[in-house]
Amino acid sequence: MPLVPSQPLADAVAQREQATLAPYAMRSADSAGRKQGEPPHPYRGPFQRDRDRIVHCAAFRRLSSKTQVFTGDLGDYHRTRLTHTLEVASIARTLARAMRLNEDLVEALALMHDIGHPPFGHAGEAVLHECMQQHGGFNHNCHALRIVEHLEQGDPRSSGLNLSAEVLEGQRLRAPQRREDAGPQEGHGALLEVQVVDAADSIAYDTHDADDALELGLIEMGELLELPLWKEAAAAAADRFATLSQRQLRRIIVRDLIERLVSDMLAASTLRIAAQGLDSVAAVRRSERVVHPSHELAEQKAELEGFLYQRVYRHPEILAQRKRAQDALRGMFVGYLADIARLPEAFQLTARANGAHQAVTDYLASLTDRSARQEFERG
Ligand code: MG
């Protein structure tokens, strides 16, 4: 059999999607396409190509050395921005497959969702936003769009990765609405593929941030056991296993929680889809968001999030680390702004085209925690 079949495979992708996807799933044949038209690939569908372009871009690789919540100084057990992203993609695919959504689109959206994060997570984001106050501010979701639409170069003839409209649209919906922008257009609500990625993101961080904080000794298991969500999972583990070490128990609880949250999300969302009679992408776009947990689990999840906010994200050690990172990044911003010639050449071009503030932001946002720290120490 020839490696590249002679019959047009774009048709085969469309046929496969037609046969396997639910009526409310986004089909690649119905995509609004790319900014620069491209001939169909002989054996990869358009959303699959988007996914591949994201995985192969430099900004994606740099996620490996970027903070999710805890920086690399604290060891190597906890999640990085990259492993968080992979957990999101994994959970999102599980949801998508069970709901017969477009998995290629879901995976592209999931792998891209955090690509715009600067070094040091939200601490870094806050500094860049402050430094860019007079120049439109900075937001990691907007920066993700800037990366895939302008900064990365997939093809020498154009800037950006030339991704499909639905992938860009999904990311655009994550970005905060600016006052001068109109809200989402009527009939242009989030695709289910987009909703599933948002849901998977929150399942991933709720569970892994608790796991990481326990491993790092920032919180105690006893505190989490006061939360119903955690308590029920611990009781289920106790029913199944007579004796467990603390670490074994933790691992089983985290696994059980993901399963519980995913199953609940599927059941609740499927009911809403049926209740609202969503039988097409057009109907999905006209409807409110339907992919979210049941009322009961939403409450329990919110309790866990409240706990994580107070006891983990605002832990004195994390806040102290946050301050050190912010002081360093702020200093670097000021330093580069005063001497643009120190920026790598590509960013000096940006300074000429889009102004010095944008160039310094693009450069600093591209750094990993590690390279930012090295630069700072070099002075
Ligand atoms: Mg995320």
mmCIF file of C-alpha atoms and ligand atoms in Angstrom:
data_model
loop_
_atom_site.group_PDB
_atom_site.id
_atom_site.type_symbol
_atom_site.label_atom_id
_atom_site.label_comp_id
_atom_site.label_asym_id
_atom_site.label_seq_id
_atom_site.Cartn_x
_atom_site.Cartn_y
_atom_site.Cartn_z
ATOM 1 C CA MET A 1 0.000 0.000 0.000
ATOM 2 C CA PRO A 2 1.450 3.381 -0.912
ATOM 3 C CA LEU A 3 2.359 5.575 2.063
ATOM 4 C CA VAL A 4 0.423 8.498 0.616
ATOM 5 C CA PRO A 5 -2.841 7.139 -0.737
ATOM 6 C CA SER A 6 -3.844 8.348 -4.155
ATOM 7 C CA GLN A 7 -7.468 9.050 -3.257
ATOM 8 C CA PRO A 8 -7.991 12.450 -1.626
ATOM 9 C CA LEU A 9 -7.592 11.866 2.080
ATOM 10 C CA ALA A 10 -9.105 15.178 3.067
ATOM 11 C CA ASP A 11 -12.317 13.403 2.053
ATOM 12 C CA ALA A 12 -11.403 10.438 4.230
ATOM 13 C CA VAL A 13 -10.909 12.711 7.261
ATOM 14 C CA ALA A 14 -14.287 14.298 6.589
ATOM 15 C CA GLN A 15 -15.910 10.874 6.198
ATOM 16 C CA ARG A 16 -14.381 9.595 9.414
ATOM 17 C CA GLU A 17 -15.590 12.650 11.308
ATOM 18 C CA GLN A 18 -19.025 12.330 9.767
ATOM 19 C CA ALA A 19 -19.232 8.702 10.872
ATOM 20 C CA THR A 20 -17.886 9.102 14.404
ATOM 21 C CA LEU A 21 -18.695 12.575 15.729
ATOM 22 C CA ALA A 22 -21.884 13.666 17.469
ATOM 23 C CA PRO A 23 -24.153 16.122 15.608
ATOM 24 C CA TYR A 24 -23.078 18.924 17.971
ATOM 25 C CA ALA A 25 -19.331 18.360 17.340
ATOM 26 C CA MET A 26 -17.242 20.690 15.149
ATOM 27 C CA ARG A 27 -16.317 19.052 11.862
ATOM 28 C CA SER A 28 -13.134 20.076 10.097
ATOM 29 C CA ALA A 29 -15.018 20.176 6.789
ATOM 30 C CA ASP A 30 -17.110 23.032 8.259
ATOM 31 C CA SER A 31 -14.071 25.007 9.454
ATOM 32 C CA ALA A 32 -13.936 28.674 8.505
ATOM 33 C CA GLY A 33 -10.365 27.884 7.395
ATOM 34 C CA ARG A 34 -7.048 29.679 7.749
ATOM 35 C CA LYS A 35 -6.037 33.263 7.104
ATOM 36 C CA GLN A 36 -3.657 32.082 4.385
ATOM 37 C CA GLY A 37 -5.365 29.366 2.368
ATOM 38 C CA GLU A 38 -3.478 26.060 2.210
ATOM 39 C CA PRO A 39 -4.053 22.961 0.134
ATOM 40 C CA PRO A 40 -5.367 20.017 2.171
ATOM 41 C CA HIS A 41 -2.742 17.682 3.581
ATOM 42 C CA PRO A 42 -2.755 14.197 2.052
ATOM 43 C CA TYR A 43 -3.399 12.380 5.332
ATOM 44 C CA ARG A 44 -3.799 14.844 8.225
ATOM 45 C CA GLY A 45 -6.956 16.792 8.925
ATOM 46 C CA PRO A 46 -6.734 20.567 9.509
ATOM 47 C CA PHE A 47 -7.141 20.455 13.313
ATOM 48 C CA GLN A 48 -4.592 17.661 13.506
ATOM 49 C CA ARG A 49 -2.151 19.915 11.640
ATOM 50 C CA ASP A 50 -2.901 22.731 14.075
ATOM 51 C CA ARG A 51 -2.145 20.422 16.985
ATOM 52 C CA ASP A 52 1.158 19.394 15.364
ATOM 53 C CA ARG A 53 2.167 23.005 14.669
ATOM 54 C CA ILE A 54 1.626 23.874 18.308
ATOM 55 C CA VAL A 55 3.620 20.898 19.608
ATOM 56 C CA HIS A 56 6.518 21.750 17.283
ATOM 57 C CA CYS A 57 6.761 25.446 18.141
ATOM 58 C CA ALA A 58 9.413 26.886 20.479
ATOM 59 C CA ALA A 59 6.919 28.543 22.829
ATOM 60 C CA PHE A 60 5.405 25.126 23.539
ATOM 61 C CA ARG A 61 8.765 23.569 24.392
ATOM 62 C CA ARG A 62 9.566 26.434 26.747
ATOM 63 C CA LEU A 63 6.589 25.460 28.906
ATOM 64 C CA SER A 64 8.845 22.721 30.303
ATOM 65 C CA SER A 65 10.771 25.299 32.346
ATOM 66 C CA LYS A 66 7.906 27.594 33.260
ATOM 67 C CA THR A 67 6.132 27.740 36.592
ATOM 68 C CA GLN A 68 2.636 26.366 37.009
ATOM 69 C CA VAL A 69 2.315 27.280 40.711
ATOM 70 C CA PHE A 70 5.627 26.192 42.205
ATOM 71 C CA THR A 71 9.024 27.155 40.801
ATOM 72 C CA GLY A 72 11.840 24.726 40.094
ATOM 73 C CA ASP A 73 13.645 25.692 43.329
ATOM 74 C CA LEU A 74 11.200 23.535 45.233
ATOM 75 C CA GLY A 75 12.206 20.214 43.667
ATOM 76 C CA ASP A 76 11.026 18.221 40.691
ATOM 77 C CA TYR A 77 7.926 16.357 41.851
ATOM 78 C CA HIS A 78 5.438 19.122 41.139
ATOM 79 C CA ARG A 79 3.859 20.151 37.844
ATOM 80 C CA THR A 80 5.501 22.499 35.387
ATOM 81 C CA ARG A 81 3.440 24.500 32.915
ATOM 82 C CA LEU A 82 4.162 21.761 30.355
ATOM 83 C CA THR A 83 3.065 18.787 32.455
ATOM 84 C CA HIS A 84 -0.031 20.745 33.533
ATOM 85 C CA THR A 85 -0.773 21.286 29.839
ATOM 86 C CA LEU A 86 -0.387 17.570 29.127
ATOM 87 C CA GLU A 87 -2.747 16.696 31.995
ATOM 88 C CA VAL A 88 -5.285 19.152 30.608
ATOM 89 C CA ALA A 89 -4.957 17.637 27.128
ATOM 90 C CA SER A 90 -5.376 14.143 28.550
ATOM 91 C CA ILE A 91 -8.510 14.976 30.565
ATOM 92 C CA ALA A 92 -9.946 17.029 27.700
ATOM 93 C CA ARG A 93 -9.490 14.140 25.286
ATOM 94 C CA THR A 94 -11.225 11.772 27.672
ATOM 95 C CA LEU A 95 -14.203 14.143 27.862
ATOM 96 C CA ALA A 96 -14.154 14.746 24.101
ATOM 97 C CA ARG A 97 -14.055 11.069 23.195
ATOM 98 C CA ALA A 98 -16.878 10.187 25.569
ATOM 99 C CA MET A 99 -18.976 13.050 24.189
ATOM 100 C CA ARG A 100 -17.990 12.246 20.578
ATOM 101 C CA LEU A 101 -16.491 15.703 20.056
ATOM 102 C CA ASN A 102 -13.646 16.568 17.692
ATOM 103 C CA GLU A 103 -10.585 15.269 19.555
ATOM 104 C CA ASP A 104 -8.087 16.873 17.163
ATOM 105 C CA LEU A 105 -9.584 20.297 17.791
ATOM 106 C CA VAL A 106 -9.750 19.668 21.544
ATOM 107 C CA GLU A 107 -6.132 18.619 21.656
ATOM 108 C CA ALA A 108 -4.972 21.646 19.661
ATOM 109 C CA LEU A 109 -6.894 23.943 22.016
ATOM 110 C CA ALA A 110 -5.602 22.207 25.143
ATOM 111 C CA LEU A 111 -1.966 22.201 24.077
ATOM 112 C CA MET A 112 -2.166 25.884 23.188
ATOM 113 C CA HIS A 113 -4.146 27.127 26.193
ATOM 114 C CA ASP A 114 -1.188 28.160 28.406
ATOM 115 C CA ILE A 115 1.403 28.873 25.712
ATOM 116 C CA GLY A 116 1.272 32.609 26.479
ATOM 117 C CA HIS A 117 2.457 32.318 30.068
ATOM 118 C CA PRO A 118 5.575 34.337 30.901
ATOM 119 C CA PRO A 119 8.154 33.022 33.400
ATOM 120 C CA PHE A 120 7.007 32.665 37.041
ATOM 121 C CA GLY A 121 3.343 32.062 36.223
ATOM 122 C CA HIS A 122 0.754 34.578 37.337
ATOM 123 C CA ALA A 123 3.405 36.458 39.353
ATOM 124 C CA GLY A 124 5.266 37.181 36.109
ATOM 125 C CA GLU A 125 2.038 38.028 34.337
ATOM 126 C CA ALA A 126 1.141 40.636 36.981
ATOM 127 C CA VAL A 127 4.506 42.406 36.541
ATOM 128 C CA LEU A 128 4.264 42.519 32.754
ATOM 129 C CA HIS A 129 0.706 43.834 33.060
ATOM 130 C CA GLU A 130 1.909 46.565 35.401
ATOM 131 C CA CYS A 131 4.821 47.499 33.090
ATOM 132 C CA MET A 132 2.456 47.568 30.086
ATOM 133 C CA GLN A 133 -0.244 49.577 31.837
ATOM 134 C CA GLN A 134 0.056 52.516 29.412
ATOM 135 C CA HIS A 135 0.420 50.201 26.411
ATOM 136 C CA GLY A 136 -2.612 47.912 26.527
ATOM 137 C CA GLY A 137 -1.594 45.739 29.495
ATOM 138 C CA PHE A 138 -0.529 42.099 29.388
ATOM 139 C CA ASN A 139 -2.602 38.954 29.678
ATOM 140 C CA HIS A 140 -1.320 35.423 29.086
ATOM 141 C CA ASN A 141 -4.370 34.445 27.060
ATOM 142 C CA CYS A 142 -3.974 37.407 24.719
ATOM 143 C CA HIS A 143 -0.251 36.774 24.520
ATOM 144 C CA ALA A 144 -0.923 33.189 23.430
ATOM 145 C CA LEU A 145 -2.751 34.625 20.429
ATOM 146 C CA ARG A 146 0.129 37.002 19.723
ATOM 147 C CA ILE A 147 2.522 34.040 19.774
ATOM 148 C CA VAL A 148 0.569 31.840 17.380
ATOM 149 C CA GLU A 149 -0.562 34.687 15.119
ATOM 150 C CA HIS A 150 2.656 36.734 14.949
ATOM 151 C CA LEU A 151 5.705 35.678 16.939
ATOM 152 C CA GLU A 152 6.150 32.047 15.924
ATOM 153 C CA GLN A 153 7.052 31.437 12.326
ATOM 154 C CA GLY A 154 5.702 28.233 10.875
ATOM 155 C CA ASP A 155 6.367 29.164 7.274
ATOM 156 C CA PRO A 156 8.884 31.714 5.941
ATOM 157 C CA ARG A 157 6.212 33.294 3.740
ATOM 158 C CA SER A 158 4.030 34.383 6.642
ATOM 159 C CA SER A 159 4.192 35.166 10.324
ATOM 160 C CA GLY A 160 2.448 33.002 12.899
ATOM 161 C CA LEU A 161 1.373 29.391 12.635
ATOM 162 C CA ASN A 162 -1.614 30.073 10.354
ATOM 163 C CA LEU A 163 -3.939 28.032 12.573
ATOM 164 C CA SER A 164 -7.572 27.263 11.797
ATOM 165 C CA ALA A 165 -10.171 29.869 12.705
ATOM 166 C CA GLU A 166 -11.808 27.627 15.353
ATOM 167 C CA VAL A 167 -8.528 27.151 17.243
ATOM 168 C CA LEU A 168 -7.912 30.913 17.328
ATOM 169 C CA GLU A 169 -11.528 31.560 18.244
ATOM 170 C CA GLY A 170 -11.296 29.176 21.220
ATOM 171 C CA GLN A 171 -8.257 30.982 22.546
ATOM 172 C CA ARG A 172 -9.842 34.380 21.890
ATOM 173 C CA LEU A 173 -12.770 33.392 24.108
ATOM 174 C CA ARG A 174 -10.320 32.851 26.983
ATOM 175 C CA ALA A 175 -8.979 36.382 26.669
ATOM 176 C CA PRO A 176 -10.640 39.048 28.813
ATOM 177 C CA GLN A 177 -13.044 41.199 26.843
ATOM 178 C CA ARG A 178 -11.657 44.648 26.342
ATOM 179 C CA ARG A 179 -14.112 47.441 26.825
ATOM 180 C CA GLU A 180 -13.769 48.676 23.259
ATOM 181 C CA ASP A 181 -14.491 45.171 21.900
ATOM 182 C CA ALA A 182 -18.057 44.126 21.436
ATOM 183 C CA GLY A 183 -19.019 41.040 23.441
ATOM 184 C CA PRO A 184 -19.235 37.669 21.684
ATOM 185 C CA GLN A 185 -21.450 38.025 18.656
ATOM 186 C CA GLU A 186 -24.951 36.630 18.797
ATOM 187 C CA GLY A 187 -24.885 32.990 17.754
ATOM 188 C CA HIS A 188 -21.140 32.809 18.216
ATOM 189 C CA GLY A 189 -20.828 31.188 21.644
ATOM 190 C CA ALA A 190 -18.143 28.690 22.617
ATOM 191 C CA LEU A 191 -17.978 25.387 20.759
ATOM 192 C CA LEU A 192 -18.288 22.317 22.988
ATOM 193 C CA GLU A 193 -14.652 21.545 22.159
ATOM 194 C CA VAL A 194 -13.687 24.887 23.740
ATOM 195 C CA GLN A 195 -15.910 24.298 26.774
ATOM 196 C CA VAL A 196 -14.392 20.876 27.352
ATOM 197 C CA VAL A 197 -10.859 22.306 27.462
ATOM 198 C CA ASP A 198 -11.871 24.948 30.017
ATOM 199 C CA ALA A 199 -13.485 22.230 32.157
ATOM 200 C CA ALA A 200 -10.421 19.990 31.884
ATOM 201 C CA ASP A 201 -8.132 22.879 32.865
ATOM 202 C CA SER A 202 -9.974 23.388 36.134
ATOM 203 C CA ILE A 203 -10.148 19.653 36.926
ATOM 204 C CA ALA A 204 -6.394 19.400 36.334
ATOM 205 C CA TYR A 205 -5.331 22.335 38.495
ATOM 206 C CA ASP A 206 -7.738 21.650 41.340
ATOM 207 C CA THR A 207 -6.415 18.127 41.727
ATOM 208 C CA HIS A 208 -2.734 18.571 40.948
ATOM 209 C CA ASP A 209 -2.238 21.746 42.961
ATOM 210 C CA ALA A 210 -3.529 19.942 46.076
ATOM 211 C CA ASP A 211 -1.270 16.975 45.305
ATOM 212 C CA ASP A 212 1.790 19.194 44.770
ATOM 213 C CA ALA A 213 1.134 21.267 47.889
ATOM 214 C CA LEU A 214 0.919 18.076 49.981
ATOM 215 C CA GLU A 215 4.168 16.740 48.530
ATOM 216 C CA LEU A 216 5.857 20.070 49.256
ATOM 217 C CA GLY A 217 4.542 20.032 52.824
ATOM 218 C CA LEU A 218 2.745 23.376 52.415
ATOM 219 C CA ILE A 219 -0.507 21.802 53.631
ATOM 220 C CA GLU A 220 -1.462 18.676 55.600
ATOM 221 C CA MET A 221 -3.731 15.863 54.490
ATOM 222 C CA GLY A 222 -5.860 16.480 57.618
ATOM 223 C CA GLU A 223 -6.807 19.954 56.362
ATOM 224 C CA LEU A 224 -7.984 18.614 53.014
ATOM 225 C CA LEU A 225 -9.971 15.876 54.731
ATOM 226 C CA GLU A 226 -12.223 18.568 56.142
ATOM 227 C CA LEU A 227 -13.439 19.282 52.606
ATOM 228 C CA PRO A 228 -16.356 17.021 51.504
ATOM 229 C CA LEU A 229 -14.859 16.385 48.055
ATOM 230 C CA TRP A 230 -11.594 15.126 49.519
ATOM 231 C CA LYS A 231 -13.281 13.327 52.436
ATOM 232 C CA GLU A 232 -15.541 11.251 50.188
ATOM 233 C CA ALA A 233 -12.615 10.211 48.017
ATOM 234 C CA ALA A 234 -10.623 9.222 51.131
ATOM 235 C CA ALA A 235 -13.572 7.173 52.442
ATOM 236 C CA ALA A 236 -13.846 5.367 49.117
ATOM 237 C CA ALA A 237 -10.111 4.594 49.262
ATOM 238 C CA ALA A 238 -10.452 3.277 52.836
ATOM 239 C CA ASP A 239 -13.233 0.935 51.674
ATOM 240 C CA ARG A 240 -11.035 -0.553 49.001
ATOM 241 C CA PHE A 241 -7.698 -0.799 50.809
ATOM 242 C CA ALA A 242 -7.095 -1.943 54.377
ATOM 243 C CA THR A 243 -3.776 -0.193 54.882
ATOM 244 C CA LEU A 244 -2.252 2.599 52.861
ATOM 245 C CA SER A 245 0.748 4.821 53.410
ATOM 246 C CA GLN A 246 0.053 8.558 53.297
ATOM 247 C CA ARG A 247 1.627 8.742 49.863
ATOM 248 C CA GLN A 248 -0.397 5.814 48.515
ATOM 249 C CA LEU A 249 -3.563 7.308 49.938
ATOM 250 C CA ARG A 250 -2.798 10.653 48.324
ATOM 251 C CA ARG A 251 -2.192 9.094 44.943
ATOM 252 C CA ILE A 252 -5.434 7.117 45.093
ATOM 253 C CA ILE A 253 -7.422 10.150 46.200
ATOM 254 C CA VAL A 254 -6.065 12.309 43.365
ATOM 255 C CA ARG A 255 -6.837 9.598 40.826
ATOM 256 C CA ASP A 256 -10.306 9.111 42.294
ATOM 257 C CA LEU A 257 -11.001 12.846 42.301
ATOM 258 C CA ILE A 258 -10.146 13.231 38.622
ATOM 259 C CA GLU A 259 -12.388 10.260 37.817
ATOM 260 C CA ARG A 260 -15.196 11.673 39.972
ATOM 261 C CA LEU A 261 -14.976 15.166 38.473
ATOM 262 C CA VAL A 262 -14.752 13.872 34.907
ATOM 263 C CA SER A 263 -17.677 11.448 35.355
ATOM 264 C CA ASP A 264 -19.803 14.150 36.937
ATOM 265 C CA MET A 265 -18.879 16.633 34.202
ATOM 266 C CA LEU A 266 -19.871 14.104 31.531
ATOM 267 C CA ALA A 267 -23.174 13.183 33.148
ATOM 268 C CA ALA A 268 -24.188 16.774 33.909
ATOM 269 C CA SER A 269 -23.145 18.104 30.501
ATOM 270 C CA THR A 270 -24.827 15.294 28.575
ATOM 271 C CA LEU A 271 -28.076 15.974 30.421
ATOM 272 C CA ARG A 272 -27.892 19.676 29.579
ATOM 273 C CA ILE A 273 -27.142 18.928 25.922
ATOM 274 C CA ALA A 274 -30.240 16.706 25.780
ATOM 275 C CA ALA A 275 -32.418 19.112 27.771
ATOM 276 C CA GLN A 276 -31.558 21.984 25.456
ATOM 277 C CA GLY A 277 -31.877 19.832 22.362
ATOM 278 C CA LEU A 278 -28.436 20.753 21.051
ATOM 279 C CA ASP A 279 -28.310 18.900 17.757
ATOM 280 C CA SER A 280 -25.909 21.028 15.717
ATOM 281 C CA VAL A 281 -22.930 23.357 16.039
ATOM 282 C CA ALA A 282 -25.270 26.262 15.270
ATOM 283 C CA ALA A 283 -27.444 25.288 18.254
ATOM 284 C CA VAL A 284 -24.347 25.030 20.485
ATOM 285 C CA ARG A 285 -23.250 28.501 19.434
ATOM 286 C CA ARG A 286 -26.636 29.961 20.326
ATOM 287 C CA SER A 287 -26.811 28.288 23.731
ATOM 288 C CA GLU A 288 -25.292 29.058 27.127
ATOM 289 C CA ARG A 289 -22.292 27.012 28.200
ATOM 290 C CA VAL A 290 -23.347 23.466 29.028
ATOM 291 C CA VAL A 291 -20.058 21.800 30.029
ATOM 292 C CA HIS A 292 -19.799 22.337 33.751
ATOM 293 C CA PRO A 293 -20.211 20.170 36.840
ATOM 294 C CA SER A 294 -23.456 19.289 38.596
ATOM 295 C CA HIS A 295 -24.636 21.753 41.214
ATOM 296 C CA GLU A 296 -23.388 19.527 44.033
ATOM 297 C CA LEU A 297 -19.889 19.012 42.670
ATOM 298 C CA ALA A 298 -19.628 22.642 41.593
ATOM 299 C CA GLU A 299 -20.083 23.631 45.240
ATOM 300 C CA GLN A 300 -17.562 21.093 46.477
ATOM 301 C CA LYS A 301 -15.112 22.120 43.799
ATOM 302 C CA ALA A 302 -15.501 25.781 44.741
ATOM 303 C CA GLU A 303 -14.737 24.871 48.358
ATOM 304 C CA LEU A 304 -11.536 23.134 47.322
ATOM 305 C CA GLU A 305 -10.589 26.134 45.181
ATOM 306 C CA GLY A 306 -11.234 28.502 48.094
ATOM 307 C CA PHE A 307 -9.011 26.362 50.283
ATOM 308 C CA LEU A 308 -6.228 26.241 47.666
ATOM 309 C CA TYR A 309 -6.409 29.993 47.226
ATOM 310 C CA GLN A 310 -6.069 30.740 50.930
ATOM 311 C CA ARG A 311 -3.710 28.000 52.016
ATOM 312 C CA VAL A 312 -1.568 27.336 48.932
ATOM 313 C CA TYR A 313 -1.522 30.242 46.493
ATOM 314 C CA ARG A 314 -1.208 32.692 49.394
ATOM 315 C CA HIS A 315 1.138 30.552 51.460
ATOM 316 C CA PRO A 316 3.884 32.800 52.957
ATOM 317 C CA GLU A 317 6.619 30.809 51.244
ATOM 318 C CA ILE A 318 4.877 31.100 47.862
ATOM 319 C CA LEU A 319 4.231 34.817 48.376
ATOM 320 C CA ALA A 320 7.887 35.421 49.299
ATOM 321 C CA GLN A 321 9.014 33.567 46.204
ATOM 322 C CA ARG A 322 6.487 35.481 44.130
ATOM 323 C CA LYS A 323 7.888 38.782 45.377
ATOM 324 C CA ARG A 324 11.496 37.817 44.575
ATOM 325 C CA ALA A 325 10.512 36.779 41.053
ATOM 326 C CA GLN A 326 8.495 39.947 40.516
ATOM 327 C CA ASP A 327 11.292 42.247 41.703
ATOM 328 C CA ALA A 328 13.731 40.520 39.355
ATOM 329 C CA LEU A 329 11.406 40.680 36.343
ATOM 330 C CA ARG A 330 10.503 44.324 36.993
ATOM 331 C CA GLY A 331 14.202 45.185 37.179
ATOM 332 C CA MET A 332 14.842 43.428 33.895
ATOM 333 C CA PHE A 333 11.979 45.264 32.224
ATOM 334 C CA VAL A 334 13.342 48.637 33.269
ATOM 335 C CA GLY A 335 16.878 47.646 32.244
ATOM 336 C CA TYR A 336 15.900 46.529 28.742
ATOM 337 C CA LEU A 337 13.625 49.489 28.203
ATOM 338 C CA ALA A 338 16.552 51.819 28.932
ATOM 339 C CA ASP A 339 18.838 49.945 26.534
ATOM 340 C CA ILE A 340 16.939 48.256 23.712
ATOM 341 C CA ALA A 341 20.229 47.415 21.956
ATOM 342 C CA ARG A 342 20.730 44.657 24.549
ATOM 343 C CA LEU A 343 17.701 42.749 23.248
ATOM 344 C CA PRO A 344 18.235 39.961 20.710
ATOM 345 C CA GLU A 345 18.011 41.322 17.173
ATOM 346 C CA ALA A 346 14.541 39.984 16.373
ATOM 347 C CA PHE A 347 13.132 41.932 19.322
ATOM 348 C CA GLN A 348 14.963 45.100 18.286
ATOM 349 C CA LEU A 349 13.007 44.845 15.034
ATOM 350 C CA THR A 350 9.812 44.570 17.089
ATOM 351 C CA ALA A 351 10.863 47.682 19.025
ATOM 352 C CA ARG A 352 11.084 49.609 15.756
ATOM 353 C CA ALA A 353 7.760 48.271 14.476
ATOM 354 C CA ASN A 354 5.630 48.053 17.666
ATOM 355 C CA GLY A 355 7.473 50.138 20.233
ATOM 356 C CA ALA A 356 10.007 49.368 22.943
ATOM 357 C CA HIS A 357 7.461 48.286 25.569
ATOM 358 C CA GLN A 358 6.002 45.592 23.322
ATOM 359 C CA ALA A 359 9.464 44.365 22.347
ATOM 360 C CA VAL A 360 10.631 44.046 25.961
ATOM 361 C CA THR A 361 7.378 42.295 26.879
ATOM 362 C CA ASP A 362 7.644 39.831 23.993
ATOM 363 C CA TYR A 363 11.208 39.064 24.962
ATOM 364 C CA LEU A 364 10.652 38.673 28.704
ATOM 365 C CA ALA A 365 7.486 36.625 28.181
ATOM 366 C CA SER A 366 9.431 34.245 25.968
ATOM 367 C CA LEU A 367 11.942 33.449 28.719
ATOM 368 C CA THR A 368 11.665 30.371 30.900
ATOM 369 C CA ASP A 369 12.036 30.676 34.684
ATOM 370 C CA ARG A 370 15.557 29.359 34.266
ATOM 371 C CA SER A 371 16.712 31.719 31.544
ATOM 372 C CA ALA A 372 15.086 34.697 33.300
ATOM 373 C CA ARG A 373 16.951 33.844 36.491
ATOM 374 C CA GLN A 374 20.253 33.372 34.661
ATOM 375 C CA GLU A 375 19.885 36.724 32.949
ATOM 376 C CA PHE A 376 18.974 38.414 36.183
ATOM 377 C CA GLU A 377 21.994 36.962 37.979
ATOM 378 C CA ARG A 378 24.277 38.018 35.130
ATOM 379 C CA GLY A 379 22.873 41.538 35.707
HETATM 380 MG MG MG B 1 -4.069 25.964 32.414
#
